[in-house]
Short mmCIF file of C-alpha atoms in Angstrom, two decimals:
data_model
loop_
_atom_site.label_atom_id
_atom_site.label_comp_id
_atom_site.label_asym_id
_atom_site.label_seq_id
_atom_site.Cartn_x
_atom_site.Cartn_y
_atom_site.Cartn_z
CA MET A 1 50.75 106.34 73.88
CA LYS A 2 49.85 103.40 76.15
CA LYS A 3 46.78 105.27 77.50
CA LEU A 4 45.58 106.12 73.98
CA ALA A 5 42.64 104.00 72.75
CA LEU A 6 43.38 101.55 69.96
CA HIS A 7 41.25 103.28 67.32
CA TRP A 8 43.13 106.57 67.88
CA LYS A 9 46.45 104.74 67.43
CA ILE A 10 45.15 103.22 64.19
CA ILE A 11 44.00 106.65 62.93
CA ILE A 12 47.45 108.10 63.71
CA GLY A 13 48.99 105.20 61.78
CA LEU A 14 46.66 105.94 58.80
CA VAL A 15 47.57 109.63 58.69
CA LEU A 16 51.31 109.04 59.11
CA GLY A 17 51.20 106.38 56.37
CA ILE A 18 49.65 108.80 53.88
CA ILE A 19 52.06 111.59 54.87
CA TRP A 20 55.05 109.26 54.48
CA ALA A 21 53.84 108.09 51.05
CA LEU A 22 53.43 111.64 49.74
CA LEU A 23 56.79 112.67 51.22
CA SER A 24 58.59 109.66 49.75
CA SER A 25 56.97 110.38 46.38
CA GLN A 26 58.26 113.97 46.51
CA LEU A 27 61.77 112.81 47.45
CA GLY A 28 61.85 109.91 44.98
CA TRP A 29 61.72 107.19 47.65
CA SER A 30 58.59 105.42 46.39
CA GLU A 31 60.50 102.31 45.31
CA PHE A 32 61.97 102.02 48.81
CA THR A 33 58.48 102.39 50.36
CA VAL A 34 56.95 99.76 48.06
CA ASN A 35 59.80 97.28 48.56
CA TRP A 36 60.63 97.72 52.26
CA ILE A 37 57.55 99.15 54.01
CA ALA A 38 54.47 98.01 52.04
CA PRO A 39 55.15 94.25 52.59
CA PHE A 40 54.40 94.69 56.31
CA GLY A 41 50.92 95.88 55.35
CA THR A 42 50.48 92.71 53.28
CA ILE A 43 51.66 90.62 56.23
CA PHE A 44 49.02 92.33 58.41
CA ILE A 45 46.16 91.47 56.03
CA ASN A 46 47.48 87.91 55.65
CA LEU A 47 47.55 87.47 59.44
CA LEU A 48 43.96 88.67 59.78
CA LYS A 49 42.79 86.42 56.93
CA LEU A 50 44.68 83.52 58.52
CA ILE A 51 42.59 84.04 61.65
CA ALA A 52 39.32 85.00 59.92
CA VAL A 53 38.58 81.73 58.05
CA PRO A 54 38.89 79.32 61.01
CA LEU A 55 37.20 81.89 63.26
CA VAL A 56 34.18 81.97 60.90
CA LEU A 57 34.08 78.17 60.90
CA PHE A 58 34.25 77.66 64.66
CA SER A 59 32.16 80.71 65.61
CA ILE A 60 29.22 79.60 63.43
CA ILE A 61 29.41 76.03 64.74
CA SER A 62 29.54 77.39 68.29
CA GLY A 63 26.73 79.88 67.68
CA VAL A 64 24.39 77.28 66.15
CA ALA A 65 25.21 74.55 68.69
CA ASN A 66 24.69 76.89 71.67
CA ILE A 67 21.27 78.05 70.46
CA GLY A 68 19.93 74.76 71.77
CA ASP A 69 16.61 74.88 69.93
CA PRO A 70 16.39 74.18 66.15
CA ALA A 71 13.24 76.34 65.95
CA SER A 72 15.17 79.33 67.33
CA LEU A 73 17.86 78.78 64.68
CA GLY A 74 15.32 78.94 61.85
CA ARG A 75 13.71 82.06 63.29
CA MET A 76 17.06 83.84 63.74
CA GLY A 77 18.25 82.83 60.27
CA GLY A 78 15.11 84.22 58.62
CA LYS A 79 15.37 87.51 60.53
CA THR A 80 19.09 87.82 59.68
CA LEU A 81 18.69 87.32 55.92
CA GLY A 82 15.62 89.58 55.83
CA ALA A 83 17.43 92.41 57.64
CA TYR A 84 20.50 92.14 55.39
CA LEU A 85 18.33 92.16 52.27
CA LEU A 86 16.48 95.27 53.48
CA THR A 87 19.67 97.26 54.18
CA THR A 88 21.10 96.21 50.79
CA ILE A 89 18.04 97.48 48.91
CA LEU A 90 18.18 100.75 50.89
CA ALA A 91 21.86 101.17 49.96
CA VAL A 92 21.29 100.61 46.22
CA GLY A 93 18.24 102.89 46.24
CA LEU A 94 20.23 105.65 47.97
CA GLY A 95 23.07 105.28 45.45
CA LEU A 96 20.72 105.56 42.46
CA THR A 97 18.98 108.60 43.98
CA LEU A 98 22.24 110.47 44.53
CA VAL A 99 23.78 109.69 41.14
CA ASN A 100 20.60 110.81 39.34
CA ILE A 101 20.47 114.07 41.32
CA ILE A 102 24.19 115.00 41.16
CA LYS A 103 24.82 113.53 37.66
CA PRO A 104 28.63 113.28 38.14
CA GLY A 105 29.20 111.85 34.65
CA ALA A 106 27.48 114.82 33.00
CA LEU A 107 29.85 117.26 34.75
CA VAL A 108 32.79 116.13 32.60
CA ASP A 109 33.49 118.40 29.59
CA GLU A 110 31.19 117.71 26.61
CA GLN A 111 34.00 117.02 24.10
CA SER A 112 35.28 114.13 26.19
CA ARG A 113 31.75 112.76 26.58
CA ILE A 114 31.21 112.85 22.79
CA ASP A 115 34.43 110.85 22.34
CA ASN A 116 33.21 108.41 24.97
CA ARG A 117 29.85 108.14 23.20
CA ILE A 118 31.52 107.29 19.87
CA SER A 119 33.62 104.67 21.66
CA TYR A 120 30.45 103.16 23.14
CA GLU A 121 28.71 103.04 19.75
CA ILE A 122 31.72 101.28 18.17
CA TRP A 123 31.67 98.70 20.97
CA ALA A 124 27.87 98.24 20.81
CA ASP A 125 28.02 97.74 17.02
CA ALA A 126 30.81 95.15 17.34
CA GLU A 127 29.02 93.26 20.13
CA GLY A 128 25.57 93.41 18.53
CA TYR A 129 23.94 95.62 21.18
CA GLU A 130 21.09 97.94 20.14
CA ILE A 131 21.53 101.67 20.82
CA LYS A 132 18.07 102.47 22.16
CA ASP A 133 18.15 106.26 22.51
CA GLY A 134 18.26 106.85 18.74
CA ILE A 135 21.45 108.95 18.75
CA ASN A 136 24.24 107.72 16.48
CA TYR A 137 27.41 109.80 16.08
CA LEU A 138 28.96 107.17 13.81
CA LYS A 139 26.52 108.16 11.04
CA ASP A 140 27.77 111.77 11.15
CA PRO A 141 30.67 112.28 8.64
CA ALA A 142 32.11 115.00 10.91
CA PHE A 143 33.02 112.37 13.49
CA LEU A 144 34.38 109.71 11.11
CA GLU A 145 38.10 110.48 11.59
CA ARG A 146 37.73 110.76 15.35
CA ALA A 147 35.78 107.49 15.42
CA GLN A 148 38.66 105.69 13.71
CA LYS A 149 41.15 106.95 16.31
CA ILE A 150 38.83 106.06 19.17
CA SER A 151 38.33 102.58 17.75
CA ASP A 152 42.06 101.88 17.82
CA LEU A 153 42.31 103.25 21.36
CA SER A 154 39.44 101.09 22.57
CA LYS A 155 41.06 97.93 21.20
CA SER A 156 44.32 98.69 22.98
CA GLU A 157 42.49 99.40 26.24
CA LEU A 158 40.64 96.11 26.04
CA GLN A 159 43.99 94.32 26.06
CA ASP A 160 44.68 95.58 29.58
CA ALA A 161 45.64 92.45 31.54
CA THR A 162 43.90 93.40 34.76
CA VAL A 163 40.63 94.21 33.04
CA SER A 164 40.76 91.05 30.93
CA GLU A 165 41.32 88.89 33.99
CA LYS A 166 38.32 90.37 35.79
CA MET A 167 36.16 90.09 32.65
CA GLU A 168 37.06 86.40 32.35
CA THR A 169 36.00 85.82 35.98
CA ALA A 170 32.73 87.66 35.40
CA ASP A 171 32.01 85.69 32.19
CA LYS A 172 32.24 82.42 34.10
CA THR A 173 29.67 83.73 36.60
CA LYS A 174 27.39 85.14 33.89
CA ASP A 175 27.38 81.97 31.76
CA ALA A 176 26.47 79.70 34.66
CA GLY A 177 22.96 78.21 34.93
CA PRO A 178 20.21 79.72 37.12
CA LEU A 179 20.82 77.23 39.95
CA GLN A 180 24.63 77.47 39.82
CA PRO A 181 24.78 79.64 43.00
CA LEU A 182 22.96 76.83 44.84
CA VAL A 183 25.38 74.25 43.45
CA ASP A 184 28.37 76.40 44.42
CA LEU A 185 27.03 76.65 47.97
CA VAL A 186 27.69 72.96 48.70
CA PRO A 187 31.40 72.00 48.82
CA GLN A 188 32.53 68.73 47.31
CA ASN A 189 35.80 69.04 49.24
CA PHE A 190 35.62 70.91 52.55
CA PHE A 191 39.41 71.25 52.85
CA LYS A 192 39.60 72.87 49.40
CA ALA A 193 36.96 75.39 50.53
CA LEU A 194 39.15 76.25 53.54
CA THR A 195 42.12 77.09 51.33
CA ASP A 196 40.25 79.06 48.65
CA ASN A 197 39.41 82.72 49.48
CA GLY A 198 36.43 82.73 47.13
CA LEU A 199 34.61 79.84 48.84
CA MET A 200 33.55 81.45 52.11
CA LEU A 201 29.89 80.56 51.48
CA GLN A 202 30.87 76.89 51.35
CA ILE A 203 32.62 77.19 54.72
CA ILE A 204 29.50 78.83 56.16
CA PHE A 205 27.32 76.03 54.72
CA PHE A 206 29.52 73.35 56.29
CA ALA A 207 29.60 75.19 59.64
CA LEU A 208 25.80 75.55 59.67
CA PHE A 209 25.34 71.89 58.69
CA PHE A 210 27.81 70.75 61.36
CA GLY A 211 26.23 72.96 64.04
CA VAL A 212 22.66 71.88 63.20
CA CYS A 213 23.69 68.21 63.40
CA LEU A 214 25.10 68.85 66.89
CA LEU A 215 21.62 70.01 67.93
CA PHE A 216 20.08 66.68 66.92
CA ILE A 217 22.39 64.31 68.80
CA PRO A 218 22.21 63.53 72.55
CA ASN A 219 23.72 66.21 74.79
CA GLU A 220 26.21 63.85 76.43
CA LYS A 221 27.77 63.22 73.00
CA SER A 222 27.56 66.76 71.61
CA ALA A 223 28.79 68.56 74.78
CA PRO A 224 32.50 67.58 74.42
CA VAL A 225 32.51 68.68 70.77
CA THR A 226 30.80 71.98 71.59
CA LYS A 227 33.26 72.60 74.43
CA LEU A 228 36.21 71.89 72.12
CA VAL A 229 34.84 74.25 69.44
CA ASP A 230 34.34 77.02 72.04
CA SER A 231 37.90 76.55 73.29
CA ILE A 232 39.38 76.68 69.80
CA MET A 233 37.41 79.86 69.10
CA GLU A 234 38.90 81.47 72.21
CA VAL A 235 42.41 80.64 70.94
CA PHE A 236 41.73 82.44 67.67
CA LEU A 237 40.31 85.45 69.52
CA LYS A 238 43.55 85.60 71.53
CA MET A 239 45.44 85.59 68.22
CA VAL A 240 43.43 88.67 67.26
CA ASP A 241 44.47 90.34 70.52
CA LEU A 242 48.14 89.74 69.80
CA VAL A 243 47.99 90.84 66.16
CA MET A 244 46.03 94.00 67.01
CA GLN A 245 48.69 95.18 69.44
CA ALA A 246 50.84 95.97 66.40
CA ALA A 247 47.91 97.20 64.23
CA PRO A 248 48.91 100.93 64.18
CA PHE A 249 52.37 100.06 62.78
CA PHE A 250 50.93 97.59 60.26
CA VAL A 251 48.33 100.15 59.14
CA PHE A 252 51.07 102.74 58.61
CA ALA A 253 52.84 100.31 56.27
CA LEU A 254 49.58 99.40 54.50
CA LEU A 255 48.58 102.99 53.68
CA ALA A 256 52.14 104.03 52.79
CA GLY A 257 52.25 101.19 50.25
CA VAL A 258 48.82 101.88 48.69
CA VAL A 259 49.45 105.60 48.11
CA SER A 260 53.06 105.07 46.97
CA LYS A 261 51.94 102.59 44.29
CA MET A 262 49.44 105.16 42.99
CA ALA A 263 51.83 108.11 43.02
CA GLY A 264 55.16 106.57 42.01
CA ASP A 265 57.80 109.31 42.10
CA ASP A 266 55.38 111.90 40.69
CA ILE A 267 53.15 113.36 43.41
CA GLY A 268 51.17 115.17 40.71
CA LYS A 269 49.77 111.82 39.52
CA VAL A 270 47.68 111.48 42.65
CA TRP A 271 46.15 114.93 42.10
CA GLU A 272 45.41 114.33 38.39
CA ILE A 273 43.86 110.93 39.08
CA PHE A 274 41.55 112.24 41.77
CA LYS A 275 40.69 115.49 39.95
CA GLY A 276 39.29 113.65 36.92
CA LEU A 277 37.09 111.38 39.03
CA SER A 278 36.32 113.83 41.82
CA TRP A 279 32.56 114.18 41.25
CA TYR A 280 32.14 110.42 40.95
CA SER A 281 34.15 109.88 44.12
CA LEU A 282 32.21 112.58 46.00
CA THR A 283 28.88 111.01 45.00
CA VAL A 284 29.94 107.56 46.21
CA PHE A 285 31.45 109.09 49.35
CA ALA A 286 28.25 111.06 50.12
CA GLY A 287 26.16 107.90 49.78
CA LEU A 288 28.48 105.89 52.01
CA MET A 289 28.57 108.60 54.69
CA LEU A 290 24.75 108.84 54.65
CA MET A 291 24.55 105.07 55.18
CA ILE A 292 26.97 105.19 58.12
CA PHE A 293 25.80 108.35 59.90
CA VAL A 294 22.09 108.58 58.93
CA ILE A 295 20.51 105.36 57.61
CA TYR A 296 22.00 102.87 60.09
CA PRO A 297 21.42 105.14 63.15
CA LEU A 298 17.79 105.64 62.03
CA ILE A 299 17.31 101.87 61.75
CA LEU A 300 18.87 101.42 65.20
CA LYS A 301 16.66 104.19 66.64
CA LEU A 302 13.62 102.44 65.21
CA PHE A 303 14.41 98.93 66.47
CA VAL A 304 17.02 99.30 69.26
CA LYS A 305 16.33 102.40 71.33
CA GLN A 306 18.78 101.69 74.19
CA ILE A 307 21.94 102.11 72.06
CA PRO A 308 22.63 105.89 71.77
CA TYR A 309 24.02 107.49 68.60
CA LYS A 310 27.42 108.37 70.08
CA GLY A 311 27.59 105.12 72.04
CA PHE A 312 27.22 103.04 68.86
CA PHE A 313 30.09 104.76 67.03
CA LYS A 314 32.26 104.81 70.14
CA SER A 315 31.74 101.07 70.49
CA MET A 316 32.41 100.27 66.83
CA SER A 317 35.28 102.71 66.13
CA PRO A 318 38.10 100.08 66.42
CA ALA A 319 36.40 97.82 63.85
CA GLN A 320 35.52 100.76 61.57
CA THR A 321 39.07 102.15 61.50
CA LEU A 322 40.48 98.67 60.85
CA ALA A 323 37.93 98.11 58.06
CA PHE A 324 39.04 101.38 56.48
CA SER A 325 42.71 100.40 56.53
CA THR A 326 42.32 96.77 55.34
CA SER A 327 39.41 97.15 52.86
CA SER A 328 38.33 93.66 53.89
CA SER A 329 35.28 92.90 56.02
CA ALA A 330 36.50 89.30 56.32
CA ALA A 331 39.87 90.43 57.69
CA THR A 332 38.08 92.83 60.06
CA LEU A 333 35.59 90.18 61.24
CA PRO A 334 37.48 89.10 64.40
CA VAL A 335 37.63 92.71 65.64
CA THR A 336 34.00 93.35 64.61
CA MET A 337 32.88 90.35 66.67
CA GLU A 338 34.78 91.55 69.70
CA CYS A 339 33.46 95.13 69.43
CA VAL A 340 29.85 93.98 69.03
CA GLU A 341 30.10 91.53 71.94
CA GLU A 342 32.15 93.59 74.40
CA ASN A 343 30.90 97.11 73.64
CA LEU A 344 27.37 96.75 72.26
CA GLY A 345 26.51 93.90 74.62
CA VAL A 346 25.27 91.50 71.94
CA ASP A 347 25.19 87.90 73.13
CA LYS A 348 27.86 85.61 71.65
CA LYS A 349 25.09 83.28 70.36
CA VAL A 350 23.98 86.10 68.05
CA THR A 351 27.40 87.43 66.98
CA SER A 352 28.71 83.92 66.25
CA PHE A 353 25.83 83.37 63.85
CA VAL A 354 24.94 86.80 62.39
CA LEU A 355 28.34 88.47 61.88
CA PRO A 356 30.15 85.74 59.88
CA ILE A 357 27.14 85.51 57.57
CA GLY A 358 27.09 89.30 57.28
CA ALA A 359 30.78 89.43 56.34
CA THR A 360 29.88 87.29 53.30
CA VAL A 361 26.36 88.28 52.19
CA ASN A 362 25.98 91.86 53.50
CA MET A 363 27.76 94.19 51.07
CA ASP A 364 25.75 97.41 51.40
CA GLY A 365 28.72 99.65 50.59
CA THR A 366 29.62 97.55 47.54
CA CYS A 367 26.03 97.62 46.22
CA LEU A 368 25.74 101.39 46.64
CA TYR A 369 29.04 101.92 44.81
CA GLN A 370 27.96 99.60 41.98
CA ALA A 371 24.72 101.54 41.47
CA VAL A 372 26.57 104.87 41.37
CA ALA A 373 29.39 103.52 39.18
CA VAL A 374 27.09 102.04 36.50
CA VAL A 375 24.98 105.20 36.14
CA PHE A 376 28.11 107.42 36.28
CA LEU A 377 29.75 105.42 33.48
CA ALA A 378 26.53 105.65 31.43
CA GLN A 379 26.41 109.44 31.97
CA LEU A 380 30.07 109.68 31.03
CA HIS A 381 29.19 108.07 27.68
CA MET A 382 26.03 110.19 27.16
CA ILE A 383 23.71 107.22 27.71
CA ASP A 384 20.39 107.76 29.49
CA LEU A 385 19.40 104.64 31.41
CA THR A 386 15.66 104.08 31.67
CA LEU A 387 13.85 103.46 34.97
CA GLY A 388 13.55 99.78 34.01
CA GLN A 389 17.30 99.49 33.42
CA GLN A 390 18.01 101.17 36.76
CA LEU A 391 15.67 98.72 38.52
CA THR A 392 17.66 95.95 36.82
CA ILE A 393 20.77 97.45 38.42
CA VAL A 394 19.07 97.24 41.84
CA LEU A 395 18.21 93.56 41.37
CA THR A 396 21.54 92.53 39.84
CA ALA A 397 23.65 94.44 42.37
CA THR A 398 21.68 92.93 45.25
CA LEU A 399 22.05 89.36 43.98
CA ALA A 400 25.70 89.86 42.96
CA SER A 401 26.59 91.14 46.42
CA ILE A 402 25.56 87.82 48.03
CA GLY A 403 28.45 85.97 46.42
CA SER A 404 30.94 88.83 46.49
CA ALA A 405 34.15 87.89 48.31
CA ALA A 406 34.86 89.93 51.45
CA VAL A 407 38.31 90.98 50.20
CA PRO A 408 39.71 94.22 48.70
CA SER A 409 38.26 95.24 45.28
CA ALA A 410 36.10 92.10 44.89
CA GLY A 411 33.26 94.49 43.98
CA LEU A 412 34.97 95.27 40.65
CA VAL A 413 34.32 91.72 39.43
CA MET A 414 30.67 92.01 40.45
CA LEU A 415 30.48 95.43 38.76
CA ILE A 416 31.26 93.77 35.40
CA ILE A 417 28.18 91.59 35.79
CA VAL A 418 26.02 94.61 36.70
CA LEU A 419 27.30 96.56 33.67
CA GLY A 420 26.50 93.63 31.41
CA SER A 421 22.95 93.42 32.79
CA VAL A 422 22.10 96.82 31.26
CA GLY A 423 24.11 96.37 28.04
CA LEU A 424 27.15 98.50 28.90
CA ASN A 425 30.82 97.78 28.18
CA PRO A 426 32.44 95.78 31.05
CA ALA A 427 35.87 97.17 30.10
CA TRP A 428 34.75 100.55 31.47
CA ILE A 429 35.78 99.41 34.94
CA ALA A 430 39.28 100.54 33.88
CA ILE A 431 38.00 104.14 34.10
CA ILE A 432 37.32 103.91 37.83
CA PHE A 433 40.34 101.72 38.72
CA PRO A 434 42.48 104.63 39.98
CA VAL A 435 40.10 105.67 42.79
CA ASP A 436 38.63 102.26 43.53
CA ARG A 437 41.09 101.31 46.27
CA ILE A 438 40.43 104.48 48.31
CA LEU A 439 36.64 104.21 47.91
CA ASP A 440 36.88 100.51 48.75
CA MET A 441 38.14 101.52 52.19
CA PHE A 442 34.98 103.55 52.85
CA ARG A 443 32.75 100.82 51.37
CA THR A 444 34.18 98.33 53.83
CA VAL A 445 33.41 100.65 56.76
CA VAL A 446 29.77 100.68 55.57
CA ASN A 447 29.70 96.88 55.34
CA VAL A 448 31.08 96.45 58.87
CA THR A 449 28.74 99.11 60.30
CA GLY A 450 25.79 97.38 58.63
CA ASP A 451 26.81 94.02 60.12
CA ALA A 452 26.92 95.56 63.62
CA THR A 453 23.53 97.25 63.11
CA VAL A 454 21.80 94.05 62.00
CA SER A 455 23.36 91.96 64.78
CA SER A 456 22.10 94.52 67.35
CA ILE A 457 18.58 94.34 65.88
CA ILE A 458 18.55 90.52 65.91
CA ALA A 459 19.89 90.47 69.49
CA LYS A 460 17.15 92.90 70.58
CA GLY A 461 14.47 90.75 68.96
CA GLU A 462 15.81 87.61 70.62
CA GLY A 463 16.21 89.24 74.05
CA MET A 464 20.01 88.87 73.87
CA LEU A 465 21.10 92.53 73.93
CA HIS A 466 22.75 93.78 77.13
CA TYR A 467 24.16 97.20 76.20
CA LYS A 468 25.74 99.27 78.97
CA GLU A 469 27.03 102.71 78.08
CA PRO A 470 30.69 103.00 79.16
CA LYS A 471 31.32 105.50 81.95
CA SER A 472 34.66 106.55 80.53
CA ALA A 473 36.79 106.14 77.41
CA SER A 474 38.89 103.54 79.23
CA GLU A 475 35.90 101.18 79.35
CA THR A 476 35.56 101.17 75.58
CA PHE A 477 37.05 98.09 73.93
CA ASP A 478 40.81 98.44 73.60
CA MET A 479 42.94 95.51 72.52
CA ASP A 480 45.93 96.93 74.38
CA SER A 481 44.30 96.54 77.79
#
């Protein structure tokens, strides 16, 4: 096992975790798994988040301060945001294309879709939304009794605590003024921003501001501060090394807990949950896999010819497998930075600046999933979204992704805002809750892969890419070495 590369150990941990969860469900041990094994998975994510926030802070300060030239900083910042925006639009466009071709919502039996349609019309009437396609089942006497039953069901569903909580969060975002995102960017209390998971953009703002100011003071005064920041960053990277040595065992606990909570003591629940949402899940999965294995490699081939297809995935596999298991690009950030620096040969000046920003603003996987989810839910309720409404989804999903927290299932809150932008019921997120956690794992892999792709492109443009293809598997980044 000692000679086995880290990413293979993590994959073994993933598989064993799922097998254990299904076995414990069959034997009635799910409560034991949730109470005595799953907490170690939570500890793992907490440890990575503990490291991630200060690492973002000090790595951005270090990256900006070591650039040396304020003009270079502005140029790199513009290229970074432009590249992330481009990949986000590609992801949303791909998602909309797939969901309109496959039509996963239309593959559900028609009787269920009629019931869903009646439920939608009841909601739209109560909320004052206009039904634009001219179809109205509520006016048909044949559906009156069914409509009454569906109305009662909808009211009970809306009382779901988890949905209500996410709707309340989305309402606060929706009701804010047009410049509220700009106001939220600037912290009034930096230490509060450090302790609040949702304020990563404020930490990035402070780090950029601090780093830029270091560029404008005499070198003899800034050098000690820069040296201290670099040293602190190295300490946090060593913390990552130590935590990752136990990653396969932590990942086993994490996956065992996630699947056990879904299944309980009835293994059939997992099958029923996934069977009902299979076409939706397959559509999202297809889009995410195309992003990882086709779109990003094509972009790399276009801009960075020296990184081969296999070499890229070999270099990034530890970060990708960790992203899959944690569902958090922020928690994966320390490993992503190390993979990009050590394996892809991207200069630390680039990774320290581009990757922490990417972990916050680059949510390609989340945007693709939002596009598919909104159209799927519309199809499920027999609603045909116009081209204009689908373009609204593109714009809203892109802007919503910028402020989306890099933590598990944060995309669900943003999805509520996207649903509202095209006049659909935000409570419908409850429909896709059961499969969201699994798909979230794949979405995070897309986000991390996109971050690595963009950082490689920026490094190439700045003349800071020094990729060397490893001669053997042992030269690929392995935390255990």
